[in-house]
PDB file of C-alpha atoms in Angstrom:
ATOM      1  CA  UNK C   1      -7.832  14.336 -12.837  1.00  0.00           C
ATOM      2  CA  UNK C   2      -4.178  14.010 -13.770  1.00  0.00           C
ATOM      3  CA  UNK C   3      -2.994  16.203 -16.635  1.00  0.00           C
ATOM      4  CA  UNK C   4      -1.180  13.180 -18.088  1.00  0.00           C
ATOM      5  CA  UNK C   5      -2.835   9.770 -18.299  1.00  0.00           C
ATOM      6  CA  UNK C   6      -1.035   6.600 -19.282  1.00  0.00           C
ATOM      7  CA  UNK C   7      -2.384   3.223 -20.272  1.00  0.00           C
ATOM      8  CA  UNK C   8      -2.092   0.490 -19.436  1.00  0.00           C
ATOM      9  CA  UNK C   9      -0.909   0.733 -15.817  1.00  0.00           C
ATOM     10  CA  UNK C  10       0.628  -2.722 -16.014  1.00  0.00           C
ATOM     11  CA  UNK C  11       1.699  -4.685 -19.051  1.00  0.00           C
ATOM     12  CA  UNK C  12       3.046  -8.202 -19.300  1.00  0.00           C
ATOM     13  CA  UNK C  13       4.533  -9.536 -22.516  1.00  0.00           C
ATOM     14  CA  UNK C  14       6.415 -12.501 -23.850  1.00  0.00           C
ATOM     15  CA  UNK C  15       9.889 -11.933 -25.225  1.00  0.00           C
ATOM     16  CA  UNK C  16       9.729 -10.861 -28.850  1.00  0.00           C
ATOM     17  CA  UNK C  17       6.287  -9.265 -28.688  1.00  0.00           C
ATOM     18  CA  UNK C  18       5.525  -5.791 -30.010  1.00  0.00           C
ATOM     19  CA  UNK C  19       4.555  -3.453 -27.176  1.00  0.00           C
ATOM     20  CA  UNK C  20       2.619  -0.201 -27.151  1.00  0.00           C
ATOM     21  CA  UNK C  21       2.224   2.190 -24.230  1.00  0.00           C
ATOM     22  CA  UNK C  22      -0.154   5.104 -24.607  1.00  0.00           C
ATOM     23  CA  UNK C  23      -0.107   8.604 -23.158  1.00  0.00           C
ATOM     24  CA  UNK C  24      -2.837  11.237 -23.322  1.00  0.00           C
ATOM     25  CA  UNK C  25      -2.532  14.757 -21.965  1.00  0.00           C
ATOM     26  CA  UNK C  26      -4.918  17.612 -21.347  1.00  0.00           C
ATOM     27  CA  UNK C  27      -2.648  20.669 -21.231  1.00  0.00           C
ATOM     28  CA  UNK C  28      -0.983  22.690 -23.959  1.00  0.00           C
ATOM     29  CA  UNK C  29       2.554  21.453 -24.310  1.00  0.00           C
ATOM     30  CA  UNK C  30       5.943  22.509 -25.602  1.00  0.00           C
ATOM     31  CA  UNK C  31       7.343  18.997 -25.648  1.00  0.00           C
ATOM     32  CA  UNK C  32       6.620  15.461 -24.526  1.00  0.00           C
ATOM     33  CA  UNK C  33       9.107  13.138 -22.856  1.00  0.00           C
ATOM     34  CA  UNK C  34       9.307   9.393 -22.435  1.00  0.00           C
ATOM     35  CA  UNK C  35      11.355   8.231 -19.458  1.00  0.00           C
ATOM     36  CA  UNK C  36      12.428   4.810 -18.286  1.00  0.00           C
ATOM     37  CA  UNK C  37      12.801   3.851 -14.634  1.00  0.00           C
ATOM     38  CA  UNK C  38      14.610   0.623 -13.895  1.00  0.00           C
ATOM     39  CA  UNK C  39      13.928  -1.598 -10.880  1.00  0.00           C
ATOM     40  CA  UNK C  40      16.926  -0.044  -9.147  1.00  0.00           C
ATOM     41  CA  UNK C  41      15.151   3.311  -9.312  1.00  0.00           C
ATOM     42  CA  UNK C  42      17.279   5.268 -11.776  1.00  0.00           C
ATOM     43  CA  UNK C  43      15.393   7.387 -14.316  1.00  0.00           C
ATOM     44  CA  UNK C  44      16.707   7.970 -17.822  1.00  0.00           C
ATOM     45  CA  UNK C  45      15.277  10.025 -20.621  1.00  0.00           C
ATOM     46  CA  UNK C  46      14.414   8.020 -23.737  1.00  0.00           C
ATOM     47  CA  UNK C  47      12.857  10.625 -25.997  1.00  0.00           C
ATOM     48  CA  UNK C  48      11.870  14.241 -26.139  1.00  0.00           C
ATOM     49  CA  UNK C  49       9.568  15.118 -29.015  1.00  0.00           C
ATOM     50  CA  UNK C  50       7.231  17.877 -30.066  1.00  0.00           C
ATOM     51  CA  UNK C  51       5.984  16.450 -33.363  1.00  0.00           C
ATOM     52  CA  UNK C  52       6.075  13.380 -35.535  1.00  0.00           C
ATOM     53  CA  UNK C  53       8.118  10.361 -34.654  1.00  0.00           C
ATOM     54  CA  UNK C  54      11.503   9.434 -33.235  1.00  0.00           C
ATOM     55  CA  UNK C  55      13.297   6.096 -33.283  1.00  0.00           C
ATOM     56  CA  UNK C  56      16.169   4.805 -31.210  1.00  0.00           C
ATOM     57  CA  UNK C  57      17.078   1.180 -31.670  1.00  0.00           C
ATOM     58  CA  UNK C  58      13.979  -0.902 -30.917  1.00  0.00           C
ATOM     59  CA  UNK C  59      12.127   2.043 -29.398  1.00  0.00           C
ATOM     60  CA  UNK C  60       9.805   4.292 -31.358  1.00  0.00           C
ATOM     61  CA  UNK C  61       7.919   7.291 -30.002  1.00  0.00           C
ATOM     62  CA  UNK C  62       5.143   9.080 -31.834  1.00  0.00           C
ATOM     63  CA  UNK C  63       3.077  12.108 -31.003  1.00  0.00           C
ATOM     64  CA  UNK C  64      -0.168  13.509 -32.409  1.00  0.00           C
ATOM     65  CA  UNK C  65      -0.469  17.100 -31.253  1.00  0.00           C
ATOM     66  CA  UNK C  66      -4.027  17.550 -32.511  1.00  0.00           C
ATOM     67  CA  UNK C  67      -5.246  14.506 -30.598  1.00  0.00           C
ATOM     68  CA  UNK C  68      -2.988  15.212 -27.574  1.00  0.00           C
ATOM     69  CA  UNK C  69      -1.722  11.673 -27.653  1.00  0.00           C
ATOM     70  CA  UNK C  70       1.603   9.898 -27.764  1.00  0.00           C
ATOM     71  CA  UNK C  71       2.645   6.271 -28.025  1.00  0.00           C
ATOM     72  CA  UNK C  72       5.822   4.451 -27.122  1.00  0.00           C
ATOM     73  CA  UNK C  73       6.445   1.270 -29.072  1.00  0.00           C
ATOM     74  CA  UNK C  74       8.988  -1.426 -28.327  1.00  0.00           C
ATOM     75  CA  UNK C  75       9.696  -3.873 -31.117  1.00  0.00           C
ATOM     76  CA  UNK C  76      11.040  -7.363 -30.405  1.00  0.00           C
ATOM     77  CA  UNK C  77      10.730  -6.883 -26.646  1.00  0.00           C
ATOM     78  CA  UNK C  78      13.343  -8.373 -24.337  1.00  0.00           C
ATOM     79  CA  UNK C  79      13.385  -9.087 -20.595  1.00  0.00           C
ATOM     80  CA  UNK C  80      15.867  -6.241 -20.139  1.00  0.00           C
ATOM     81  CA  UNK C  81      13.105  -3.868 -21.314  1.00  0.00           C
ATOM     82  CA  UNK C  82      11.279  -4.612 -18.049  1.00  0.00           C
ATOM     83  CA  UNK C  83      10.934  -1.262 -16.320  1.00  0.00           C
ATOM     84  CA  UNK C  84       8.479   1.508 -15.566  1.00  0.00           C
ATOM     85  CA  UNK C  85       7.897   3.807 -18.538  1.00  0.00           C
ATOM     86  CA  UNK C  86       6.862   7.342 -17.693  1.00  0.00           C
ATOM     87  CA  UNK C  87       5.280   9.928 -19.957  1.00  0.00           C
ATOM     88  CA  UNK C  88       5.813  13.583 -19.075  1.00  0.00           C
ATOM     89  CA  UNK C  89       4.944  16.833 -20.816  1.00  0.00           C
ATOM     90  CA  UNK C  90       6.406  20.328 -20.669  1.00  0.00           C
ATOM     91  CA  UNK C  91       3.354  22.481 -20.050  1.00  0.00           C
ATOM     92  CA  UNK C  92       3.245  25.930 -21.552  1.00  0.00           C
ATOM     93  CA  UNK C  93       3.657  28.069 -18.468  1.00  0.00           C
ATOM     94  CA  UNK C  94       2.369  31.602 -18.966  1.00  0.00           C
ATOM     95  CA  UNK C  95       4.653  34.283 -17.607  1.00  0.00           C
ATOM     96  CA  UNK C  96       7.514  31.954 -16.802  1.00  0.00           C
ATOM     97  CA  UNK C  97      10.577  30.709 -18.588  1.00  0.00           C
ATOM     98  CA  UNK C  98      10.096  27.256 -17.111  1.00  0.00           C
ATOM     99  CA  UNK C  99       7.869  24.802 -18.957  1.00  0.00           C
ATOM    100  CA  UNK C 100       7.081  22.668 -15.930  1.00  0.00           C
ATOM    101  CA  UNK C 101       6.856  18.923 -16.344  1.00  0.00           C
ATOM    102  CA  UNK C 102       3.614  17.093 -15.731  1.00  0.00           C
ATOM    103  CA  UNK C 103       4.178  13.386 -15.157  1.00  0.00           C
ATOM    104  CA  UNK C 104       2.016  10.373 -15.790  1.00  0.00           C
ATOM    105  CA  UNK C 105       1.881   7.655 -13.139  1.00  0.00           C
ATOM    106  CA  UNK C 106       3.909   5.265 -15.250  1.00  0.00           C
ATOM    107  CA  UNK C 107       3.383   1.905 -16.926  1.00  0.00           C
ATOM    108  CA  UNK C 108       5.015  -1.140 -15.356  1.00  0.00           C
ATOM    109  CA  UNK C 109       6.260  -3.387 -18.160  1.00  0.00           C
ATOM    110  CA  UNK C 110       7.351  -6.959 -17.490  1.00  0.00           C
ATOM    111  CA  UNK C 111       8.761  -9.023 -20.323  1.00  0.00           C
ATOM    112  CA  UNK C 112       9.084 -12.755 -19.722  1.00  0.00           C
ATOM    113  CA  UNK C 113      11.653 -14.924 -21.521  1.00  0.00           C
TER     114      UNK C 113
ATOM    115  CA  UNK J   1      31.662  13.251 -16.160  1.00  0.00           C
ATOM    116  CA  UNK J   2      29.468  12.063 -13.275  1.00  0.00           C
ATOM    117  CA  UNK J   3      26.217  13.636 -14.501  1.00  0.00           C
ATOM    118  CA  UNK J   4      23.821  14.245 -11.624  1.00  0.00           C
ATOM    119  CA  UNK J   5      24.730  12.903  -8.207  1.00  0.00           C
ATOM    120  CA  UNK J   6      22.736  12.892  -4.988  1.00  0.00           C
ATOM    121  CA  UNK J   7      23.789  12.418  -1.403  1.00  0.00           C
ATOM    122  CA  UNK J   8      22.851  10.629   0.690  1.00  0.00           C
ATOM    123  CA  UNK J   9      21.350   7.580  -1.052  1.00  0.00           C
ATOM    124  CA  UNK J  10      19.377   6.486   2.004  1.00  0.00           C
ATOM    125  CA  UNK J  11      18.335   8.269   5.180  1.00  0.00           C
ATOM    126  CA  UNK J  12      16.209   7.466   8.189  1.00  0.00           C
ATOM    127  CA  UNK J  13      14.965  10.364  10.293  1.00  0.00           C
ATOM    128  CA  UNK J  14      12.816  10.727  13.348  1.00  0.00           C
ATOM    129  CA  UNK J  15       9.873  13.089  13.254  1.00  0.00           C
ATOM    130  CA  UNK J  16      11.051  16.623  13.900  1.00  0.00           C
ATOM    131  CA  UNK J  17      14.645  16.099  12.802  1.00  0.00           C
ATOM    132  CA  UNK J  18      16.164  18.161  10.043  1.00  0.00           C
ATOM    133  CA  UNK J  19      18.385  17.241   7.144  1.00  0.00           C
ATOM    134  CA  UNK J  20      19.721  18.477   3.827  1.00  0.00           C
ATOM    135  CA  UNK J  21      19.839  16.559   0.577  1.00  0.00           C
ATOM    136  CA  UNK J  22      22.582  17.561  -1.815  1.00  0.00           C
ATOM    137  CA  UNK J  23      22.337  17.464  -5.586  1.00  0.00           C
ATOM    138  CA  UNK J  24      25.345  18.156  -7.780  1.00  0.00           C
ATOM    139  CA  UNK J  25      25.664  18.284 -11.554  1.00  0.00           C
ATOM    140  CA  UNK J  26      28.749  18.708 -13.693  1.00  0.00           C
ATOM    141  CA  UNK J  27      27.043  19.483 -17.012  1.00  0.00           C
ATOM    142  CA  UNK J  28      26.871  23.258 -16.531  1.00  0.00           C
ATOM    143  CA  UNK J  29      23.057  23.129 -16.624  1.00  0.00           C
ATOM    144  CA  UNK J  30      21.112  26.221 -15.725  1.00  0.00           C
ATOM    145  CA  UNK J  31      17.933  24.502 -14.585  1.00  0.00           C
ATOM    146  CA  UNK J  32      17.739  22.189 -11.600  1.00  0.00           C
ATOM    147  CA  UNK J  33      14.742  20.498  -9.992  1.00  0.00           C
ATOM    148  CA  UNK J  34      13.737  18.526  -6.926  1.00  0.00           C
ATOM    149  CA  UNK J  35      10.977  15.924  -7.260  1.00  0.00           C
ATOM    150  CA  UNK J  36       9.404  13.428  -4.948  1.00  0.00           C
ATOM    151  CA  UNK J  37       8.032  10.074  -6.052  1.00  0.00           C
ATOM    152  CA  UNK J  38       5.377   8.269  -4.055  1.00  0.00           C
ATOM    153  CA  UNK J  39       3.726   4.892  -4.791  1.00  0.00           C
ATOM    154  CA  UNK J  40       0.841   5.178  -7.231  1.00  0.00           C
ATOM    155  CA  UNK J  41       1.609   8.803  -8.039  1.00  0.00           C
ATOM    156  CA  UNK J  42       3.643  10.476 -10.708  1.00  0.00           C
ATOM    157  CA  UNK J  43       6.744  12.467  -9.928  1.00  0.00           C
ATOM    158  CA  UNK J  44       5.839  15.784  -8.332  1.00  0.00           C
ATOM    159  CA  UNK J  45       7.890  18.947  -8.462  1.00  0.00           C
ATOM    160  CA  UNK J  46       8.898  20.341  -5.060  1.00  0.00           C
ATOM    161  CA  UNK J  47      11.110  23.290  -5.964  1.00  0.00           C
ATOM    162  CA  UNK J  48      13.172  24.324  -8.934  1.00  0.00           C
ATOM    163  CA  UNK J  49      15.893  26.768  -9.882  1.00  0.00           C
ATOM    164  CA  UNK J  50      16.480  28.554 -13.160  1.00  0.00           C
ATOM    165  CA  UNK J  51      19.967  29.676 -12.259  1.00  0.00           C
ATOM    166  CA  UNK J  52      22.480  30.344  -9.535  1.00  0.00           C
ATOM    167  CA  UNK J  53      20.936  32.306  -6.684  1.00  0.00           C
ATOM    168  CA  UNK J  54      17.344  31.793  -7.825  1.00  0.00           C
ATOM    169  CA  UNK J  55      14.737  29.311  -6.600  1.00  0.00           C
ATOM    170  CA  UNK J  56      10.992  28.913  -7.009  1.00  0.00           C
ATOM    171  CA  UNK J  57       8.181  26.791  -5.633  1.00  0.00           C
ATOM    172  CA  UNK J  58       6.830  23.822  -7.511  1.00  0.00           C
ATOM    173  CA  UNK J  59       3.720  21.769  -6.994  1.00  0.00           C
ATOM    174  CA  UNK J  60       4.349  20.505  -3.425  1.00  0.00           C
ATOM    175  CA  UNK J  61       6.740  22.946  -1.687  1.00  0.00           C
ATOM    176  CA  UNK J  62       5.370  22.890   1.861  1.00  0.00           C
ATOM    177  CA  UNK J  63       7.816  21.604   4.454  1.00  0.00           C
ATOM    178  CA  UNK J  64      10.841  22.025   2.193  1.00  0.00           C
ATOM    179  CA  UNK J  65      13.356  24.752   1.505  1.00  0.00           C
ATOM    180  CA  UNK J  66      16.023  24.974  -1.171  1.00  0.00           C
ATOM    181  CA  UNK J  67      19.146  26.911  -1.985  1.00  0.00           C
ATOM    182  CA  UNK J  68      21.283  27.306  -5.096  1.00  0.00           C
ATOM    183  CA  UNK J  69      24.388  29.144  -3.985  1.00  0.00           C
ATOM    184  CA  UNK J  70      26.526  27.574  -6.691  1.00  0.00           C
ATOM    185  CA  UNK J  71      25.408  26.724 -10.210  1.00  0.00           C
ATOM    186  CA  UNK J  72      26.381  23.094  -9.868  1.00  0.00           C
ATOM    187  CA  UNK J  73      24.646  22.448  -6.532  1.00  0.00           C
ATOM    188  CA  UNK J  74      20.997  22.425  -5.501  1.00  0.00           C
ATOM    189  CA  UNK J  75      20.206  21.709  -1.862  1.00  0.00           C
ATOM    190  CA  UNK J  76      16.872  20.496  -0.499  1.00  0.00           C
ATOM    191  CA  UNK J  77      16.248  21.027   3.196  1.00  0.00           C
ATOM    192  CA  UNK J  78      13.704  19.519   5.537  1.00  0.00           C
ATOM    193  CA  UNK J  79      13.506  21.706   8.638  1.00  0.00           C
ATOM    194  CA  UNK J  80      11.239  19.466  10.697  1.00  0.00           C
ATOM    195  CA  UNK J  81      10.681  16.090   9.079  1.00  0.00           C
ATOM    196  CA  UNK J  82       7.224  14.515   9.113  1.00  0.00           C
ATOM    197  CA  UNK J  83       6.174  10.945   8.228  1.00  0.00           C
ATOM    198  CA  UNK J  84       4.347  12.360   5.183  1.00  0.00           C
ATOM    199  CA  UNK J  85       7.761  13.263   3.773  1.00  0.00           C
ATOM    200  CA  UNK J  86       8.726   9.609   3.529  1.00  0.00           C
ATOM    201  CA  UNK J  87       9.409   9.293  -0.164  1.00  0.00           C
ATOM    202  CA  UNK J  88      12.026   8.878  -2.851  1.00  0.00           C
ATOM    203  CA  UNK J  89      13.549  12.200  -3.845  1.00  0.00           C
ATOM    204  CA  UNK J  90      14.994  12.816  -7.275  1.00  0.00           C
ATOM    205  CA  UNK J  91      17.071  15.715  -8.420  1.00  0.00           C
ATOM    206  CA  UNK J  92      17.279  16.591 -12.104  1.00  0.00           C
ATOM    207  CA  UNK J  93      18.937  19.167 -14.286  1.00  0.00           C
ATOM    208  CA  UNK J  94      18.176  20.518 -17.712  1.00  0.00           C
ATOM    209  CA  UNK J  95      20.266  22.197 -20.380  1.00  0.00           C
ATOM    210  CA  UNK J  96      17.779  24.304 -22.301  1.00  0.00           C
ATOM    211  CA  UNK J  97      17.356  27.926 -21.286  1.00  0.00           C
ATOM    212  CA  UNK J  98      13.586  27.707 -21.634  1.00  0.00           C
ATOM    213  CA  UNK J  99      13.468  24.708 -19.350  1.00  0.00           C
ATOM    214  CA  UNK J 100      12.156  22.628 -22.206  1.00  0.00           C
ATOM    215  CA  UNK J 101      14.895  20.139 -22.606  1.00  0.00           C
ATOM    216  CA  UNK J 102      15.961  16.672 -21.719  1.00  0.00           C
ATOM    217  CA  UNK J 103      16.120  16.340 -17.961  1.00  0.00           C
ATOM    218  CA  UNK J 104      18.950  14.320 -16.468  1.00  0.00           C
ATOM    219  CA  UNK J 105      18.061  12.607 -13.229  1.00  0.00           C
ATOM    220  CA  UNK J 106      20.111  11.700 -10.225  1.00  0.00           C
ATOM    221  CA  UNK J 107      19.917   8.182  -8.721  1.00  0.00           C
ATOM    222  CA  UNK J 108      17.464   9.198  -6.014  1.00  0.00           C
ATOM    223  CA  UNK J 109      17.462   9.428  -2.224  1.00  0.00           C
ATOM    224  CA  UNK J 110      15.207   7.123  -0.231  1.00  0.00           C
ATOM    225  CA  UNK J 111      14.005   8.898   2.906  1.00  0.00           C
ATOM    226  CA  UNK J 112      12.114   7.245   5.734  1.00  0.00           C
ATOM    227  CA  UNK J 113      10.667   9.433   8.466  1.00  0.00           C
ATOM    228  CA  UNK J 114       9.618   7.551  11.581  1.00  0.00           C
TER     229      UNK J 114
END
């Protein structure tokens, strides 16, 4: 079983729709990351959060530490949002200064005009 | 400021050949990482480095070696390539001393081993 589970695996939406991608994790964490991977392959970091909520433009990320769950929301979706969205967590790594990242398998989002 | 760069972008190898992938970052980051990405699987950590001259094994280290002789460079070596090493390889670097920080990714190297 993967330490980080994302749902759904694939998501199709019409332009303008509100989108939610979910992430659940089973390890103790120091932080949770949302990443975006475009069709060309490049990966960029969208958010790093350890509590509460962060907003950047039309993107909102929330985390509930007690429930070990995070959501990524996209408001007013646009075709340029089409990408793979990846959830990753920094595990608490006993005896090491590196909080290794555990990655989810990603959610493929396609937004149609 | 180029961020994280990787060379080469594409490579085709025959089984048994060797090669080195180069990762360079100009952000003065302490932490650097090598990942591989395979279809249907999340990114997996191969090796990482917490500073110049130090390296450590990640989740899937077998068949790979690494070196960090300079702070800005992290090299990934395949001594004897196997078809199972066909993958997309990503390098990343991180600015927090605990390793818990935003990771900046390179553009990736697509490797095909025949």
